Amino acid sequence: MEKIKLLIVDDHRILVAGLKKLFENSATVQVTGIAFSGKECRSAIIKELPDVILLDINLPDVSGIDLCKEIKSRHPQIKIVALSSFNEYAIVRRILENGASGYVVKNAMPEEIKMSVEMAANNASFLCEEIDLLMRKHSKNPIWLTPREKELLKLIVDGFTNHEIAEKMFLGVETINSYRKNLLIKLGAKNTAILVRMALEEKLV
Amino acid sequence: MEKIKLLIVDDHRILVAGLKKLFENSATVQVTGIAFSGKECRSAIIKELPDVILLDINLPDVSGIDLCKEIKSRHPQIKIVALSSFNEYAIVRRILENGASGYVVKNAMPEEIKMSVEMAANNASFLCEEIDLLMRKHSKNPIWLTPREKELLKLIVDGFTNHEIAEKMFLGVETINSYRKNLLIKLGAKNTAILVRMALEEKLV
DNA sequence: TAAGAATACCCCCAAAAAGGGGTTTTTCAA
DNA sequence: TTGAAAAACCCCTTTTTGGGGGTATTCTTA
């Protein structure tokens, strides 16, 4: 059986060195390429046709989420494992929605990283322990805002008054008022301060 | 001349592997120890008495800032280079105030990391390029709040009304009103939403 | 096709915040 | 010791928000 061809995409040079070392003596995985940016990643894919990509979602030139989507649409057979420092629900959810087979935080155990690559290659999905826990916790009380509500929330966070928002959204001030009150109830926020805080902390905008 | 004795403290195993590799063939630096937590760090210091510590400021068990302070008070001769993913002014400033000789982001070039350790050992300070730029930018318009203003801002972010804040701070509501208006002017914020946003984004609280 | 969201609108009113003016006392450093 | 900054207080007014009720469309999906 052939070894799994792995492409590592991350601008953290030291981390990449660590990853290379991790797979150095692996019987199942072979690191066939390294890329430090989205651009390098694209050309590496064409050159090497990897089976799995370990993809940092914070690259200097492109959003990891967009890149993930792009890769999956062009090469659906390539499996992607997202690699990131963030353990935030919104980010994980978005990257999984965009075709990633796994998500591993950078301080995960080496075994978890190895595992994630092998699982991905076998068409299975994998989340490191920390993220798995996070997803379970959040799936209990998912905060789901309608597109319109998100739009409004963003404008509130940007500091516009109801009057200004009404103009921007081509709606009546009363409508904005209703929406706003609804948002407070929906998020259990007592006032604008809490609303803004939640929006920023939970990355709702 | 003796080699610089370096202790690496970071819970990101892969990154640590990369760092070890980085110094493997170094003529000037020798990695004498590895620690994956604050606890391990403390015992490693006693055992090995390193010259320089590469210290991740996001350890699982302790705040890197507190740990840095603690180490410097017990072993003033040990130089500390902070290692982090964050490029935020408030964090960098705080860690430098607490005795760090340098600050390097994790996606810095390997040369920068080597440099930072050597500079630290020679009693010089070092900031990686990205952080150096950040510090220059922010030193132009430092946002300085008085202790009382910070206290107030925190309560605003926590969603309390002027009335509630007045009770908590044992002050009159009018006083809170004045302070609050002053905060808006000082930070150039137009309303509470912007105030909360700035407080969170600039880590003023 | 009927229920349920989501969207958009309306009124009243009270509470809170924001904008404008001030004063006094304390604290701390030049 | 004398200023300047910080801390605390006060009044008036308008704007913005929040709390409580509603109603009427569309659009989707079971």
Short mmCIF file of C-alpha atoms (C1' of nucleotides) in Angstrom, two decimals:
data_model
loop_
_atom_site.label_atom_id
_atom_site.label_comp_id
_atom_site.label_asym_id
_atom_site.label_seq_id
_atom_site.Cartn_x
_atom_site.Cartn_y
_atom_site.Cartn_z
CA MET A 1 0.00 0.00 0.00
CA GLU A 2 1.13 3.50 -0.89
CA LYS A 3 1.95 6.00 1.77
CA ILE A 4 -0.42 8.91 2.30
CA LYS A 5 0.93 11.95 0.45
CA LEU A 6 0.72 14.92 2.80
CA LEU A 7 1.06 18.60 1.98
CA ILE A 8 1.74 20.92 4.91
CA VAL A 9 0.52 24.50 4.52
CA ASP A 10 1.50 26.88 7.30
CA ASP A 11 3.45 30.11 7.56
CA HIS A 12 4.79 29.20 11.01
CA ARG A 13 8.19 27.90 9.94
CA ILE A 14 9.06 26.41 13.27
CA LEU A 15 5.79 24.57 13.50
CA VAL A 16 6.30 23.21 10.00
CA ALA A 17 9.71 21.91 11.06
CA GLY A 18 8.04 20.19 13.97
CA LEU A 19 5.41 18.64 11.72
CA LYS A 20 8.01 17.40 9.29
CA LYS A 21 9.84 15.74 12.13
CA LEU A 22 6.61 14.19 13.36
CA PHE A 23 6.07 12.35 10.08
CA GLU A 24 9.77 11.65 9.43
CA ASN A 25 9.67 8.02 10.40
CA SER A 26 6.02 7.37 9.72
CA ALA A 27 5.16 4.12 7.99
CA THR A 28 1.89 5.46 6.65
CA VAL A 29 2.42 9.12 5.91
CA GLN A 30 4.91 10.86 3.71
CA VAL A 31 5.32 14.63 3.62
CA THR A 32 5.54 15.45 -0.06
CA GLY A 33 5.39 19.19 0.15
CA ILE A 34 5.51 22.32 2.24
CA ALA A 35 3.86 25.64 1.52
CA PHE A 36 4.15 28.86 3.50
CA SER A 37 1.30 30.70 1.84
CA GLY A 38 -1.91 30.23 -0.09
CA LYS A 39 -0.09 30.94 -3.31
CA GLU A 40 2.55 28.32 -2.65
CA CYS A 41 -0.20 25.95 -1.61
CA ARG A 42 -1.97 26.22 -4.97
CA SER A 43 1.10 25.42 -7.00
CA ALA A 44 2.11 22.63 -4.63
CA ILE A 45 -1.26 20.97 -5.12
CA ILE A 46 -0.85 20.89 -8.87
CA LYS A 47 2.70 19.64 -8.68
CA GLU A 48 2.24 16.98 -6.04
CA LEU A 49 -1.45 16.03 -5.99
CA PRO A 50 -1.43 15.23 -2.28
CA ASP A 51 -3.96 12.96 -0.61
CA VAL A 52 -4.26 15.12 2.46
CA ILE A 53 -3.49 18.75 3.23
CA LEU A 54 -2.73 20.00 6.72
CA LEU A 55 -3.98 23.53 6.28
CA ASP A 56 -3.33 26.44 8.62
CA ILE A 57 -6.37 28.67 8.54
CA ASN A 58 -4.39 31.83 9.26
CA LEU A 59 -2.23 32.29 6.25
CA PRO A 60 -0.72 35.65 5.39
CA ASP A 61 -2.26 36.00 1.94
CA VAL A 62 -5.65 34.24 2.00
CA SER A 63 -8.36 33.26 4.42
CA GLY A 64 -7.98 29.59 5.22
CA ILE A 65 -11.73 29.16 4.94
CA ASP A 66 -11.82 30.48 1.40
CA LEU A 67 -8.78 28.46 0.43
CA CYS A 68 -10.35 25.31 1.83
CA LYS A 69 -13.50 25.88 -0.19
CA GLU A 70 -11.50 26.58 -3.32
CA ILE A 71 -9.39 23.45 -2.99
CA LYS A 72 -12.40 21.24 -2.35
CA SER A 73 -14.24 22.57 -5.38
CA ARG A 74 -11.27 21.99 -7.69
CA HIS A 75 -10.00 18.76 -6.17
CA PRO A 76 -12.82 17.09 -4.27
CA GLN A 77 -10.74 13.98 -3.66
CA ILE A 78 -8.14 15.85 -1.59
CA LYS A 79 -8.88 15.71 2.13
CA ILE A 80 -8.22 18.76 4.23
CA VAL A 81 -7.37 18.88 7.90
CA ALA A 82 -7.62 22.39 9.31
CA LEU A 83 -4.87 23.47 11.67
CA SER A 84 -5.30 26.49 13.87
CA SER A 85 -4.61 28.11 17.18
CA PHE A 86 -8.22 29.10 17.66
CA ASN A 87 -10.67 27.03 19.56
CA GLU A 88 -13.72 29.04 18.64
CA TYR A 89 -16.98 27.48 17.68
CA ALA A 90 -17.83 29.86 14.84
CA ILE A 91 -14.49 29.29 13.12
CA VAL A 92 -14.59 25.52 13.43
CA ARG A 93 -18.14 25.32 12.18
CA ARG A 94 -17.37 27.46 9.16
CA ILE A 95 -14.34 25.50 8.10
CA LEU A 96 -16.14 22.18 8.47
CA GLU A 97 -19.02 23.55 6.41
CA ASN A 98 -16.49 24.42 3.75
CA GLY A 99 -15.27 20.91 3.28
CA ALA A 100 -12.60 20.22 5.87
CA SER A 101 -12.40 16.63 7.14
CA GLY A 102 -10.87 17.55 10.44
CA TYR A 103 -9.82 20.30 12.78
CA VAL A 104 -6.81 20.16 15.05
CA VAL A 105 -5.53 22.86 17.37
CA LYS A 106 -1.84 23.56 17.26
CA ASN A 107 -1.22 22.51 20.81
CA ALA A 108 -2.87 19.16 20.28
CA MET A 109 -0.90 16.05 21.05
CA PRO A 110 1.32 14.81 18.21
CA GLU A 111 -0.69 11.60 18.15
CA GLU A 112 -3.86 13.54 17.48
CA ILE A 113 -2.29 15.25 14.50
CA LYS A 114 -1.06 11.96 13.08
CA MET A 115 -4.47 10.46 13.68
CA SER A 116 -6.28 13.31 11.96
CA VAL A 117 -4.24 12.86 8.77
CA GLU A 118 -4.81 9.12 8.68
CA MET A 119 -8.50 9.45 9.41
CA ALA A 120 -8.87 12.06 6.67
CA ALA A 121 -7.11 9.82 4.17
CA ASN A 122 -9.62 7.09 5.02
CA ASN A 123 -12.60 9.33 4.37
CA ALA A 124 -13.33 9.75 8.04
CA SER A 125 -13.52 13.01 9.92
CA PHE A 126 -11.56 13.86 13.02
CA LEU A 127 -11.65 16.55 15.64
CA CYS A 128 -9.00 16.85 18.33
CA GLU A 129 -10.24 16.38 21.84
CA GLU A 130 -10.40 20.05 22.71
CA ILE A 131 -12.44 20.93 19.63
CA ASP A 132 -14.68 17.91 19.99
CA LEU A 133 -15.61 19.12 23.45
CA LEU A 134 -16.15 22.64 22.22
CA MET A 135 -18.49 21.49 19.47
CA ARG A 136 -20.53 19.37 21.84
CA LYS A 137 -20.91 22.24 24.26
CA HIS A 138 -22.02 24.70 21.63
CA SER A 139 -24.37 22.38 19.79
CA LYS A 140 -26.55 22.50 22.88
CA ASN A 141 -27.36 26.17 22.59
CA PRO A 142 -26.56 27.33 19.10
CA ILE A 143 -27.09 31.01 18.58
CA TRP A 144 -28.81 31.27 15.26
CA LEU A 145 -29.46 34.72 13.85
CA THR A 146 -31.32 35.39 10.63
CA PRO A 147 -29.39 37.17 7.86
CA ARG A 148 -31.29 40.36 8.56
CA GLU A 149 -30.54 40.15 12.26
CA LYS A 150 -26.87 39.66 11.58
CA GLU A 151 -26.90 42.68 9.33
CA LEU A 152 -28.50 44.76 12.03
CA LEU A 153 -26.17 43.46 14.72
CA LYS A 154 -23.17 44.39 12.64
CA LEU A 155 -24.42 47.95 12.28
CA ILE A 156 -25.09 48.19 16.01
CA VAL A 157 -21.54 47.00 16.71
CA ASP A 158 -20.35 49.64 14.28
CA GLY A 159 -22.01 52.22 16.51
CA PHE A 160 -24.88 53.41 14.33
CA THR A 161 -28.10 54.61 15.91
CA ASN A 162 -31.48 53.15 14.96
CA HIS A 163 -32.11 56.16 12.76
CA GLU A 164 -28.86 55.69 10.86
CA ILE A 165 -29.40 51.96 10.58
CA ALA A 166 -32.90 52.50 9.19
CA GLU A 167 -31.46 54.64 6.42
CA LYS A 168 -28.72 52.17 5.63
CA MET A 169 -31.09 49.22 5.50
CA PHE A 170 -33.86 51.14 3.75
CA LEU A 171 -36.29 50.35 6.53
CA GLY A 172 -38.42 52.32 8.95
CA VAL A 173 -37.00 53.29 12.35
CA GLU A 174 -39.81 51.35 14.02
CA THR A 175 -38.76 48.19 12.24
CA ILE A 176 -35.23 48.58 13.47
CA ASN A 177 -36.61 49.13 16.92
CA SER A 178 -38.53 45.88 16.83
CA TYR A 179 -35.59 43.96 15.44
CA ARG A 180 -33.30 45.39 18.01
CA LYS A 181 -35.58 44.47 20.89
CA ASN A 182 -35.89 41.02 19.41
CA LEU A 183 -32.14 40.65 19.27
CA LEU A 184 -31.87 41.55 22.94
CA ILE A 185 -34.42 38.88 23.83
CA LYS A 186 -32.92 36.29 21.50
CA LEU A 187 -29.42 36.70 22.87
CA GLY A 188 -30.54 37.30 26.42
CA ALA A 189 -28.73 40.62 26.44
CA LYS A 190 -29.89 43.33 28.76
CA ASN A 191 -28.62 46.27 26.76
CA THR A 192 -26.43 47.41 23.89
CA ALA A 193 -23.21 46.97 25.85
CA ILE A 194 -23.88 43.28 26.41
CA LEU A 195 -25.11 42.90 22.86
CA VAL A 196 -21.88 44.28 21.41
CA ARG A 197 -19.85 42.21 23.78
CA MET A 198 -21.62 39.00 22.81
CA ALA A 199 -21.38 39.84 19.13
CA LEU A 200 -17.62 40.28 19.42
CA GLU A 201 -16.91 37.45 21.82
CA GLU A 202 -19.05 34.88 20.08
CA LYS A 203 -18.01 36.14 16.67
CA LEU A 204 -21.60 36.54 15.56
CA VAL A 205 -20.78 39.29 13.10
CA MET B 1 32.98 30.47 25.55
CA GLU B 2 30.08 28.50 26.94
CA LYS B 3 26.97 27.89 24.91
CA ILE B 4 23.79 29.71 25.91
CA LYS B 5 21.63 27.38 27.97
CA LEU B 6 18.10 27.61 26.66
CA LEU B 7 14.90 26.37 28.26
CA ILE B 8 11.89 26.06 25.97
CA VAL B 9 8.48 26.41 27.61
CA ASP B 10 5.49 25.76 25.39
CA ASP B 11 2.59 23.36 25.41
CA HIS B 12 2.54 23.17 21.60
CA ARG B 13 4.46 19.92 21.18
CA ILE B 14 4.95 20.26 17.49
CA LEU B 15 6.28 23.78 17.79
CA VAL B 16 8.68 22.63 20.49
CA ALA B 17 9.95 19.92 18.15
CA GLY B 18 10.51 22.61 15.53
CA LEU B 19 12.36 24.81 17.98
CA LYS B 20 14.57 21.94 19.12
CA LYS B 21 15.47 21.27 15.53
CA LEU B 22 16.21 24.95 15.00
CA PHE B 23 18.89 24.96 17.68
CA GLU B 24 20.16 21.44 17.00
CA ASN B 25 23.30 22.46 15.18
CA SER B 26 23.72 25.86 16.74
CA ALA B 27 27.23 26.85 17.77
CA THR B 28 26.03 29.34 20.32
CA VAL B 29 22.82 27.95 21.80
CA GLN B 30 22.10 24.67 23.50
CA VAL B 31 18.61 23.54 24.42
CA THR B 32 18.99 22.20 27.95
CA GLY B 33 15.36 21.69 28.75
CA ILE B 34 11.77 21.53 27.63
CA ALA B 35 8.66 22.27 29.64
CA PHE B 36 5.06 21.90 28.58
CA SER B 37 3.50 23.79 31.44
CA GLY B 38 4.18 26.42 34.07
CA LYS B 39 4.68 23.74 36.65
CA GLU B 40 7.26 21.89 34.56
CA CYS B 41 8.89 25.21 33.84
CA ARG B 42 9.45 25.98 37.51
CA SER B 43 11.17 22.69 38.23
CA ALA B 44 13.20 22.88 35.02
CA ILE B 45 14.54 26.27 36.07
CA ILE B 46 15.80 24.92 39.38
CA LYS B 47 17.33 21.84 37.79
CA GLU B 48 18.99 23.48 34.83
CA LEU B 49 19.47 27.15 35.65
CA PRO B 50 19.11 28.27 32.05
CA ASP B 51 20.49 31.52 30.70
CA VAL B 52 17.48 32.20 28.53
CA ILE B 53 13.88 30.99 28.54
CA LEU B 54 11.72 30.94 25.43
CA LEU B 55 8.37 31.33 27.12
CA ASP B 56 5.00 30.78 25.53
CA ILE B 57 2.57 33.19 27.12
CA ASN B 58 -0.42 30.90 26.66
CA LEU B 59 0.28 27.99 28.90
CA PRO B 60 -2.47 25.69 30.09
CA ASP B 61 -1.93 26.19 33.80
CA VAL B 62 -0.64 29.73 34.35
CA SER B 63 -0.74 33.11 32.70
CA GLY B 64 2.53 33.67 30.90
CA ILE B 65 2.61 37.22 32.16
CA ASP B 66 2.42 36.14 35.80
CA LEU B 67 4.96 33.40 35.23
CA CYS B 68 7.35 35.85 33.61
CA LYS B 69 7.07 38.19 36.56
CA GLU B 70 7.58 35.34 38.99
CA ILE B 71 10.68 34.04 37.25
CA LYS B 72 12.25 37.47 37.01
CA SER B 73 11.71 38.16 40.70
CA ARG B 74 13.27 34.86 41.74
CA HIS B 75 16.02 34.68 39.13
CA PRO B 76 16.72 38.17 37.82
CA GLN B 77 19.71 36.93 35.83
CA ILE B 78 17.59 34.66 33.62
CA LYS B 79 16.50 36.36 30.41
CA ILE B 80 13.05 35.72 29.08
CA VAL B 81 11.92 35.85 25.47
CA ALA B 82 8.15 35.79 25.15
CA LEU B 83 6.70 33.60 22.44
CA SER B 84 3.13 34.00 21.33
CA SER B 85 0.66 33.92 18.49
CA PHE B 86 -0.81 37.25 19.45
CA ASN B 87 0.29 40.47 17.92
CA GLU B 88 -1.63 42.73 20.24
CA TYR B 89 -0.21 45.86 21.69
CA ALA B 90 -1.68 45.48 25.17
CA ILE B 91 -0.27 41.98 25.58
CA VAL B 92 3.19 42.87 24.35
CA ARG B 93 3.37 45.94 26.52
CA ARG B 94 2.35 44.02 29.61
CA ILE B 95 4.84 41.23 29.14
CA LEU B 96 7.68 43.66 28.49
CA GLU B 97 6.72 45.59 31.61
CA ASN B 98 6.97 42.33 33.50
CA GLY B 99 10.57 41.70 32.65
CA ALA B 100 10.73 40.02 29.26
CA SER B 101 13.76 40.84 27.13
CA GLY B 102 12.04 40.09 23.87
CA TYR B 103 8.84 39.17 22.12
CA VAL B 104 8.61 36.95 19.09
CA VAL B 105 5.48 35.83 17.27
CA LYS B 106 5.27 32.18 16.42
CA ASN B 107 5.23 32.71 12.70
CA ALA B 108 8.39 34.79 12.81
CA MET B 109 11.32 33.71 10.70
CA PRO B 110 13.58 31.13 12.33
CA GLU B 111 16.43 33.63 12.16
CA GLU B 112 14.43 36.06 14.24
CA ILE B 113 13.91 33.49 16.93
CA LYS B 114 17.59 32.56 17.02
CA MET B 115 18.45 36.23 17.11
CA SER B 116 16.08 36.94 19.97
CA VAL B 117 17.69 34.29 22.16
CA GLU B 118 21.19 35.50 21.44
CA MET B 119 20.26 39.11 21.99
CA ALA B 120 18.58 38.25 25.27
CA ALA B 121 21.66 36.37 26.47
CA ASN B 122 23.71 39.46 25.73
CA ASN B 123 21.46 41.69 27.82
CA ALA B 124 19.88 43.27 24.79
CA SER B 125 16.22 43.33 23.96
CA PHE B 126 14.67 42.12 20.76
CA LEU B 127 11.31 42.37 19.08
CA CYS B 128 10.52 40.52 15.89
CA GLU B 129 9.75 42.71 12.93
CA GLU B 130 5.99 42.38 13.13
CA ILE B 131 5.87 43.32 16.81
CA ASP B 132 8.39 46.12 16.39
CA LEU B 133 6.09 47.68 13.81
CA LEU B 134 3.07 47.20 16.02
CA MET B 135 4.75 48.91 18.97
CA ARG B 136 5.84 51.87 16.87
CA LYS B 137 2.33 52.32 15.54
CA HIS B 138 0.71 52.22 18.94
CA SER B 139 3.22 54.38 20.74
CA LYS B 140 1.95 57.25 18.65
CA ASN B 141 -1.49 57.33 20.19
CA PRO B 142 -1.37 55.55 23.50
CA ILE B 143 -4.76 55.31 25.16
CA TRP B 144 -4.21 56.06 28.79
CA LEU B 145 -7.11 55.68 31.16
CA THR B 146 -7.01 56.51 34.85
CA PRO B 147 -7.65 53.63 37.27
CA ARG B 148 -11.10 54.95 38.01
CA GLU B 149 -11.92 55.22 34.32
CA LYS B 150 -10.82 51.66 33.72
CA GLU B 151 -13.02 50.52 36.58
CA LEU B 152 -15.98 52.31 35.08
CA LEU B 153 -15.28 51.02 31.60
CA LYS B 154 -15.20 47.48 32.87
CA LEU B 155 -18.62 47.88 34.47
CA ILE B 156 -20.01 49.40 31.28
CA VAL B 157 -18.69 46.43 29.30
CA ASP B 158 -20.35 44.17 31.85
CA GLY B 159 -23.64 45.79 30.94
CA PHE B 160 -24.42 47.75 34.07
CA THR B 161 -26.40 50.99 33.90
CA ASN B 162 -25.16 54.24 35.38
CA HIS B 163 -27.41 53.71 38.34
CA GLU B 164 -26.03 50.25 39.04
CA ILE B 165 -22.47 51.40 38.50
CA ALA B 166 -22.98 54.27 40.94
CA GLU B 167 -24.03 51.80 43.61
CA LYS B 168 -21.13 49.47 42.92
CA MET B 169 -18.58 52.25 42.99
CA PHE B 170 -20.19 54.06 45.93
CA LEU B 171 -20.55 57.22 43.88
CA GLY B 172 -23.40 59.46 42.76
CA VAL B 173 -25.12 58.79 39.47
CA GLU B 174 -24.09 62.26 38.28
CA THR B 175 -20.47 61.40 38.80
CA ILE B 176 -20.81 58.29 36.70
CA ASN B 177 -22.52 60.38 34.07
CA SER B 178 -19.61 62.80 33.91
CA TYR B 179 -17.05 60.03 33.82
CA ARG B 180 -18.90 58.23 31.14
CA LYS B 181 -19.16 61.28 28.93
CA ASN B 182 -15.49 61.89 29.52
CA LEU B 183 -14.67 58.36 28.45
CA LEU B 184 -16.57 58.86 25.22
CA ILE B 185 -14.60 62.02 24.48
CA LYS B 186 -11.27 60.51 25.53
CA LEU B 187 -11.68 57.46 23.33
CA GLY B 188 -13.44 59.30 20.55
CA ALA B 189 -16.39 56.94 20.86
CA LYS B 190 -19.79 58.09 19.77
CA ASN B 191 -21.84 55.79 21.96
CA THR B 192 -21.81 52.76 24.23
CA ALA B 193 -21.59 50.30 21.36
CA ILE B 194 -18.33 51.81 20.11
CA LEU B 195 -17.06 52.17 23.66
CA VAL B 196 -17.56 48.47 24.38
CA ARG B 197 -16.06 47.53 21.07
CA MET B 198 -12.94 49.60 21.69
CA ALA B 199 -12.62 48.28 25.21
CA LEU B 200 -12.69 44.71 23.95
CA GLU B 201 -10.63 45.17 20.82
CA GLU B 202 -7.91 47.27 22.41
CA LYS B 203 -8.00 45.16 25.57
CA LEU B 204 -8.45 48.22 27.75
CA VAL B 205 -10.24 46.27 30.44
"C1'" DT C 1 -52.08 23.65 2.25
"C1'" DA C 2 -51.29 25.03 6.66
"C1'" DA C 3 -48.04 26.08 10.15
"C1'" DG C 4 -44.05 28.58 11.21
"C1'" DA C 5 -40.33 31.59 10.32
"C1'" DA C 6 -38.69 35.70 8.70
"C1'" DT C 7 -39.53 40.23 7.32
"C1'" DA C 8 -41.51 44.72 7.90
"C1'" DC C 9 -44.43 47.85 10.09
"C1'" DC C 10 -47.07 50.60 14.08
"C1'" DC C 11 -48.13 52.94 18.89
"C1'" DC C 12 -47.22 54.41 23.78
"C1'" DC C 13 -44.11 55.42 27.33
"C1'" DA C 14 -40.38 55.12 30.59
"C1'" DA C 15 -35.58 54.59 31.31
"C1'" DA C 16 -31.06 55.38 29.98
"C1'" DA C 17 -27.54 57.73 27.53
"C1'" DA C 18 -25.50 61.70 25.46
"C1'" DG C 19 -24.48 66.73 24.90
"C1'" DG C 20 -23.92 71.00 27.12
"C1'" DG C 21 -22.72 73.65 30.76
"C1'" DG C 22 -20.57 73.98 35.41
"C1'" DT C 23 -18.01 73.44 40.89
"C1'" DT C 24 -15.14 71.45 44.65
"C1'" DT C 25 -11.77 68.56 46.71
"C1'" DT C 26 -7.95 65.61 46.75
"C1'" DT C 27 -3.63 63.90 45.24
"C1'" DC C 28 0.75 64.01 43.45
"C1'" DA C 29 4.75 65.58 41.21
"C1'" DA C 30 7.68 69.47 39.54
"C1'" DT D 1 4.10 75.24 47.32
"C1'" DT D 2 1.66 75.55 43.66
"C1'" DG D 3 -0.30 73.81 39.70
"C1'" DA D 4 -2.18 70.14 37.00
"C1'" DA D 5 -4.55 66.06 36.83
"C1'" DA D 6 -7.73 63.08 38.87
"C1'" DA D 7 -11.76 62.35 41.39
"C1'" DA D 8 -16.31 63.57 42.74
"C1'" DC D 9 -20.37 66.17 42.25
"C1'" DC D 10 -24.51 69.01 40.07
"C1'" DC D 11 -28.28 70.68 36.62
"C1'" DC D 12 -30.73 70.93 32.23
"C1'" DT D 13 -32.07 69.15 27.73
"C1'" DT D 14 -32.46 66.14 23.79
"C1'" DT D 15 -31.71 61.82 21.75
"C1'" DT D 16 -31.55 57.06 21.94
"C1'" DT D 17 -32.82 52.83 23.92
"C1'" DG D 18 -35.67 49.50 25.93
"C1'" DG D 19 -40.24 47.34 27.55
"C1'" DG D 20 -44.81 46.43 26.41
"C1'" DG D 21 -48.07 45.66 23.44
"C1'" DG D 22 -49.57 44.79 18.58
"C1'" DT D 23 -50.52 43.73 12.75
"C1'" DA D 24 -49.61 42.32 7.84
"C1'" DT D 25 -46.92 40.20 4.34
"C1'" DT D 26 -43.96 36.85 2.26
"C1'" DC D 27 -41.52 32.60 2.00
"C1'" DT D 28 -40.45 28.02 3.12
"C1'" DT D 29 -41.21 23.54 4.38
"C1'" DA D 30 -43.39 19.73 6.55
#
